[in-house]
CSV table of N, CA and C and ligand atoms in Angstrom, one decimal:
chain,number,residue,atom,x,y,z
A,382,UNK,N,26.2,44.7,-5.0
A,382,UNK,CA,26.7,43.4,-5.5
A,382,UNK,C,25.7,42.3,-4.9
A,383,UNK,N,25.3,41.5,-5.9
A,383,UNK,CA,24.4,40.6,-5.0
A,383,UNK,C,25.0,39.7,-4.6
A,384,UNK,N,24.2,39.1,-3.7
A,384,UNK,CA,25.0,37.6,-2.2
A,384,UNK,C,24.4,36.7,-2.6
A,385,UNK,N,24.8,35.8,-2.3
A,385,UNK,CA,24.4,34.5,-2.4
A,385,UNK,C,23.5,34.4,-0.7
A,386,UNK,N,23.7,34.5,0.0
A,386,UNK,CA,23.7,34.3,1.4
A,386,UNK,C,22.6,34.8,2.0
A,387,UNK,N,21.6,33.7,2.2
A,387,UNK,CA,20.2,34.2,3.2
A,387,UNK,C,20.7,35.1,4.3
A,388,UNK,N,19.1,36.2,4.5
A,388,UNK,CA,19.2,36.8,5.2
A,388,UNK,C,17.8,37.0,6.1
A,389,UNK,N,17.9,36.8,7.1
A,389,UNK,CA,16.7,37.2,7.8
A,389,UNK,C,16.1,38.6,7.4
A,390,UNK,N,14.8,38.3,7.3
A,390,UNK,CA,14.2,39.5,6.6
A,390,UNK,C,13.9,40.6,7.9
A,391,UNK,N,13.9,40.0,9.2
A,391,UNK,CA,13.6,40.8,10.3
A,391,UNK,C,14.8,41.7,11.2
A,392,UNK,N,15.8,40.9,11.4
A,392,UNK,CA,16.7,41.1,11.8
A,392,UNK,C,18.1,40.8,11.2
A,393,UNK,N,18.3,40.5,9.9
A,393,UNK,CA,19.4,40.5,8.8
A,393,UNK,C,20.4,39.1,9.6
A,394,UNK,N,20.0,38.6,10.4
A,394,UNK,CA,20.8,37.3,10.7
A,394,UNK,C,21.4,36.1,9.6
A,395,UNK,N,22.0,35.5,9.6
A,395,UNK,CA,22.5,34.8,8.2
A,395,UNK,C,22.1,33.1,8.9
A,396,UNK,N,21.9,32.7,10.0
A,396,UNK,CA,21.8,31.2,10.2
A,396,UNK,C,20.3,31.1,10.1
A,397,UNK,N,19.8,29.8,10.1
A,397,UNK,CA,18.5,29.3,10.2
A,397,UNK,C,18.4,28.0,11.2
A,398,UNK,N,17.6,27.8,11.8
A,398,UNK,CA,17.2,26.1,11.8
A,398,UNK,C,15.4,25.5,11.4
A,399,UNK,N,15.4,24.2,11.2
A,399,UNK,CA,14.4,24.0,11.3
A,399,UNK,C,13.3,23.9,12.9
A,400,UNK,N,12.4,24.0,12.9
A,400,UNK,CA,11.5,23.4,13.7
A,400,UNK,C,10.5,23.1,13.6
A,401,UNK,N,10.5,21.4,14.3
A,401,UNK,CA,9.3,20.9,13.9
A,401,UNK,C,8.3,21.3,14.9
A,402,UNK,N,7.2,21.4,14.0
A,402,UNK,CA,5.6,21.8,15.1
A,402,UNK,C,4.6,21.9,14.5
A,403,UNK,N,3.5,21.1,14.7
A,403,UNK,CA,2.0,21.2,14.6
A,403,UNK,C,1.2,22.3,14.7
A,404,UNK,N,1.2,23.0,13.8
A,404,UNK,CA,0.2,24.0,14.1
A,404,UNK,C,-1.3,24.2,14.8
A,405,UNK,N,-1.9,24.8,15.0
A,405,UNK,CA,-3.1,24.3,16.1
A,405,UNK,C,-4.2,24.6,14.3
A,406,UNK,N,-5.0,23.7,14.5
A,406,UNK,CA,-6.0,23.1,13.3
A,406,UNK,C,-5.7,22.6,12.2
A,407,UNK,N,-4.5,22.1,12.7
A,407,UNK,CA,-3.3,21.5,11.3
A,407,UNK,C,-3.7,20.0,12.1
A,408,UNK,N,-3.5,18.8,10.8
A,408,UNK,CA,-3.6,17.6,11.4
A,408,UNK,C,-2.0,17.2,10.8
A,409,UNK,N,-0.9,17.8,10.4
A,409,UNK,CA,0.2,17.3,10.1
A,409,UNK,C,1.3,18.0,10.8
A,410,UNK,N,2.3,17.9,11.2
A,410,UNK,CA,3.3,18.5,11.5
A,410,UNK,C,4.4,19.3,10.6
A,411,UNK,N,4.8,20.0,10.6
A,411,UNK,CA,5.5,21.3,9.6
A,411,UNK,C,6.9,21.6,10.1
A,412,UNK,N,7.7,21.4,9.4
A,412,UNK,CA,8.9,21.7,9.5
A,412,UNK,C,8.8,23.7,9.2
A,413,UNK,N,9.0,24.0,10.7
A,413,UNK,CA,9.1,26.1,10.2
A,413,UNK,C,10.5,26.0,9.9
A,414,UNK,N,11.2,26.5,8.9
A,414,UNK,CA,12.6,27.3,8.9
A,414,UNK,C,12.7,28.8,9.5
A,415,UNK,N,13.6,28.8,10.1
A,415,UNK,CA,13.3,30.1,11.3
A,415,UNK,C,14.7,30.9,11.5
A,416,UNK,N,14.6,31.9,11.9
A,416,UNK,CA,15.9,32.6,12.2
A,416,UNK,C,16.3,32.2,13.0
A,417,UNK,N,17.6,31.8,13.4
A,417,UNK,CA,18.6,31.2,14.6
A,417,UNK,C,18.5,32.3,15.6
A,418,UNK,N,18.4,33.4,15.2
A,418,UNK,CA,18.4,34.9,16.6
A,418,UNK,C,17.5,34.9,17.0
A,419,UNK,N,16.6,35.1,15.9
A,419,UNK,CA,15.2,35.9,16.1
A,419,UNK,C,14.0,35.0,16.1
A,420,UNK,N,14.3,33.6,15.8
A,420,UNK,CA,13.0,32.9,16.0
A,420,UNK,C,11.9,33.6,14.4
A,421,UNK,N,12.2,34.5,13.7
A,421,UNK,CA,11.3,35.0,12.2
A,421,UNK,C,11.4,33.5,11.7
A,422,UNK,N,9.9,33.1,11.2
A,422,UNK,CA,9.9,32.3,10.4
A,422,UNK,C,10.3,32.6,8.7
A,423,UNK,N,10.8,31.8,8.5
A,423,UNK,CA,11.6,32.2,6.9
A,423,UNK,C,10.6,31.2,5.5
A,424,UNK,N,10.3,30.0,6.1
A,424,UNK,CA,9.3,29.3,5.4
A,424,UNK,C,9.0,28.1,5.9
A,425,UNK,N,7.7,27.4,5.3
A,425,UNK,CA,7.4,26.1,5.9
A,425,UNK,C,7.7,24.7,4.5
A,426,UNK,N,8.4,24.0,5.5
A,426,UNK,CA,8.8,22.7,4.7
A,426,UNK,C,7.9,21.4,5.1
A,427,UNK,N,7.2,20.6,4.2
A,427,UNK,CA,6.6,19.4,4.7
A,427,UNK,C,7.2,18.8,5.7
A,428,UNK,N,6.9,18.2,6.5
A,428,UNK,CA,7.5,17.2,7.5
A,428,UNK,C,8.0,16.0,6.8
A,429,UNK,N,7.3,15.0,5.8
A,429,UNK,CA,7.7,14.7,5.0
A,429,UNK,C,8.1,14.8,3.8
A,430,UNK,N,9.0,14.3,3.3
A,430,UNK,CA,9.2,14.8,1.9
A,430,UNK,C,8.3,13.9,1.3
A,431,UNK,N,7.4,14.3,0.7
A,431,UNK,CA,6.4,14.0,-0.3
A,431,UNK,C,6.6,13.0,-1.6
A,432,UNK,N,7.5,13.8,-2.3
A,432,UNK,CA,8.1,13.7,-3.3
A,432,UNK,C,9.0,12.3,-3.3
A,433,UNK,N,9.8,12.3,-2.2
A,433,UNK,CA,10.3,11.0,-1.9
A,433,UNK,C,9.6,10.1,-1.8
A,434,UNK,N,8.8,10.3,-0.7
A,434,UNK,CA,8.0,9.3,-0.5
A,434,UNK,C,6.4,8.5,-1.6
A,435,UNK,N,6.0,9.7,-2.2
A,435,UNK,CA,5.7,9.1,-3.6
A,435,UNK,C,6.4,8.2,-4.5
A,436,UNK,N,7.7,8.7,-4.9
A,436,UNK,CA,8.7,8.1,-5.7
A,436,UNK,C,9.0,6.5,-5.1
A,437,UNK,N,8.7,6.0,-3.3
A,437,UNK,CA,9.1,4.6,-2.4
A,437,UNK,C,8.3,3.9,-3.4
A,438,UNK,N,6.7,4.5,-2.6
A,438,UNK,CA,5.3,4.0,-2.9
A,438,UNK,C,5.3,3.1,-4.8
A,439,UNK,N,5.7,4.5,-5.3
A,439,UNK,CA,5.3,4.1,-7.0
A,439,UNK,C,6.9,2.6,-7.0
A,440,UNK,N,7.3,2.8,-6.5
A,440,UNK,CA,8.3,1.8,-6.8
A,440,UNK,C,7.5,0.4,-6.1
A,441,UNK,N,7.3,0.8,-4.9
A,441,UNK,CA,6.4,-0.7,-4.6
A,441,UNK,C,5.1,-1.1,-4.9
A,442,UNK,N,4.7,-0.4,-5.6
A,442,UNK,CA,3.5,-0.6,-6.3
A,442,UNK,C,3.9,-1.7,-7.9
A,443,UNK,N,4.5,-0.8,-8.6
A,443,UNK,CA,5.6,-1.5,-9.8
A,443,UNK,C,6.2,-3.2,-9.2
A,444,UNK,N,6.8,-3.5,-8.1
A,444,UNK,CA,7.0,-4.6,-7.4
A,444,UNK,C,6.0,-5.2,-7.2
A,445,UNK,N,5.0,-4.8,-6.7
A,445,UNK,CA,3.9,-6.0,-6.6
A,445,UNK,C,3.0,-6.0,-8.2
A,446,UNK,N,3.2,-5.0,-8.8
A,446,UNK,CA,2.6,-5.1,-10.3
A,446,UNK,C,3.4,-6.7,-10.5
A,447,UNK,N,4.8,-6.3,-10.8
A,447,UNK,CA,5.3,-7.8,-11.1
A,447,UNK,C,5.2,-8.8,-10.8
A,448,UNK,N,4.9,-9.0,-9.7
A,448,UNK,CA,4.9,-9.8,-9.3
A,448,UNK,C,3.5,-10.4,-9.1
A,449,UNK,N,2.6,-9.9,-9.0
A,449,UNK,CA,1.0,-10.4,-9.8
A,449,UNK,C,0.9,-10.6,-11.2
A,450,UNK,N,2.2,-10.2,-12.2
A,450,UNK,CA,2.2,-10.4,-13.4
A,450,UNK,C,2.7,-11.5,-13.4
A,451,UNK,N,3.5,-12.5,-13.0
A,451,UNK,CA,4.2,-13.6,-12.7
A,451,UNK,C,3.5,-14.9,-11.8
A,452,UNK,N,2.6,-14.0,-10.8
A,452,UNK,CA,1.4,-15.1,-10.4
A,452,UNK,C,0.5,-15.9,-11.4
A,453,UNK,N,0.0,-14.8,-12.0
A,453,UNK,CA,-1.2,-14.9,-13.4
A,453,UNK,C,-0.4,-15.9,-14.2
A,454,UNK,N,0.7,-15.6,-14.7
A,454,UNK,CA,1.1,-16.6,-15.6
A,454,UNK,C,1.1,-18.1,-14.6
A,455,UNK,N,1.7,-18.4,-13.5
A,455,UNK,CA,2.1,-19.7,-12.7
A,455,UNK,C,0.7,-19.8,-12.6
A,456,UNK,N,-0.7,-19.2,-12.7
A,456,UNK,CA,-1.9,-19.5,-12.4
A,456,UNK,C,-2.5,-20.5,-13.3
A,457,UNK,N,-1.8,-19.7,-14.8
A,457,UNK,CA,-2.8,-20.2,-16.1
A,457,UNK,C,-1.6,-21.3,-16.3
A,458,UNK,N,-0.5,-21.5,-16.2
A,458,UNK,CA,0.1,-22.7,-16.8
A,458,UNK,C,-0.4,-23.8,-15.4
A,459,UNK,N,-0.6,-23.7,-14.2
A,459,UNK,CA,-0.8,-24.2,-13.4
A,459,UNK,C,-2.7,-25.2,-14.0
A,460,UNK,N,-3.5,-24.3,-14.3
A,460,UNK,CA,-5.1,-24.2,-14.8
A,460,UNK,C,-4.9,-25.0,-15.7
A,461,UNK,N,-3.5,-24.7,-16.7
A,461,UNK,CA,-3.9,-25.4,-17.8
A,461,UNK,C,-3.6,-26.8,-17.9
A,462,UNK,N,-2.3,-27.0,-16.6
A,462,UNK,CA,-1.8,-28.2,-16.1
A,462,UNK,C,-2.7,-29.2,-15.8
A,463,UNK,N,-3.6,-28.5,-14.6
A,463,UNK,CA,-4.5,-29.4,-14.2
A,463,UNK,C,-5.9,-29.7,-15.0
A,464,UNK,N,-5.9,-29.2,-16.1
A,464,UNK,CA,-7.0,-29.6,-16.9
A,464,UNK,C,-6.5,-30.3,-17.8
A,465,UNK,N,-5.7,-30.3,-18.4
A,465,UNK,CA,-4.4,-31.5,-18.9
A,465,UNK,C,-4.6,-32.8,-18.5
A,466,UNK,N,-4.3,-33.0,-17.4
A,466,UNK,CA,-4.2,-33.7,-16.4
A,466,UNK,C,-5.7,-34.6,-15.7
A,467,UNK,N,-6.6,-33.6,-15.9
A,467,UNK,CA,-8.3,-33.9,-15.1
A,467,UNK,C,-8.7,-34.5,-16.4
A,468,UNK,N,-8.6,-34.2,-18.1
A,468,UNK,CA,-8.9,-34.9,-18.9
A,468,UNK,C,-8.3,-36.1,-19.2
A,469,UNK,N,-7.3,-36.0,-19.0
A,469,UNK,CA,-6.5,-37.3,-18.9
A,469,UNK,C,-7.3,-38.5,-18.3
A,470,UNK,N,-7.5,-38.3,-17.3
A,470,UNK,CA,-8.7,-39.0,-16.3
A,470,UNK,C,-10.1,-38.9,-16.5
A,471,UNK,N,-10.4,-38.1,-17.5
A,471,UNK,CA,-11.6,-38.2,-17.9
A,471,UNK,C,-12.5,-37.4,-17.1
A,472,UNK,N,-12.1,-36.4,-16.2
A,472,UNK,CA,-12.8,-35.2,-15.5
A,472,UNK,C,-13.1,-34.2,-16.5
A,473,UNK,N,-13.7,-33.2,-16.1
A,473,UNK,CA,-13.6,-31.9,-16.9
A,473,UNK,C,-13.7,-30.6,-15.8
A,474,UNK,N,-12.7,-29.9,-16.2
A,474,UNK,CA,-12.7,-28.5,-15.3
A,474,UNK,C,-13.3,-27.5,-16.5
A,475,UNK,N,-14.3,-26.5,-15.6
A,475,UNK,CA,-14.9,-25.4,-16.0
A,475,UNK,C,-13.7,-24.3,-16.1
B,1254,LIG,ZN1,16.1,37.1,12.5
């Protein structure tokens, strides 16, 4: 009957934890998932979650998109204010 239920592949244990640690020639740190008894590594998880953290980034990128899209406009109605304005007086803006 199959289980749902990890199992340590070394010593058939059923708990895990993580631990964090830098491998030696690693410049990142690594979450090992490990056997609670036996210390068997079971797999390596990013330290950060990537994925998440892509998904922050692309959202504040999108925020400042907007908001440089809303500068540009306050720029050119601003530009076109003051050229309005400079011919009015008989200036000329380039
Ligand atoms: Zn084990």
């Amino acid at each position: 009957m199959f289980t749902e239920t990890s199992k340590c592949p070394s010593c058939g244990n059923a708990t895990f934890r993580a631990v964090l640690q830098q491998p030696d020639n690693s410049n990142y740190q690594l979450q090992f998932v490990q056997c609670a008894e036996c210390d068997a590594v079971i797999g390596v998880l990013e330290y950060l979650n990537l994925g998440a953290t892509l998904h922050d980034q692309t959202q504040i990128i999108k925020e400042h998109g907007s908001k440089l899209d809303r500068l540009e406009v306050a720029l050119r109605q601003t530009n076109h204010l003051l050229g309005k304005l400079l011919s009015s007086r008989g200036a000329h803006v380039s």
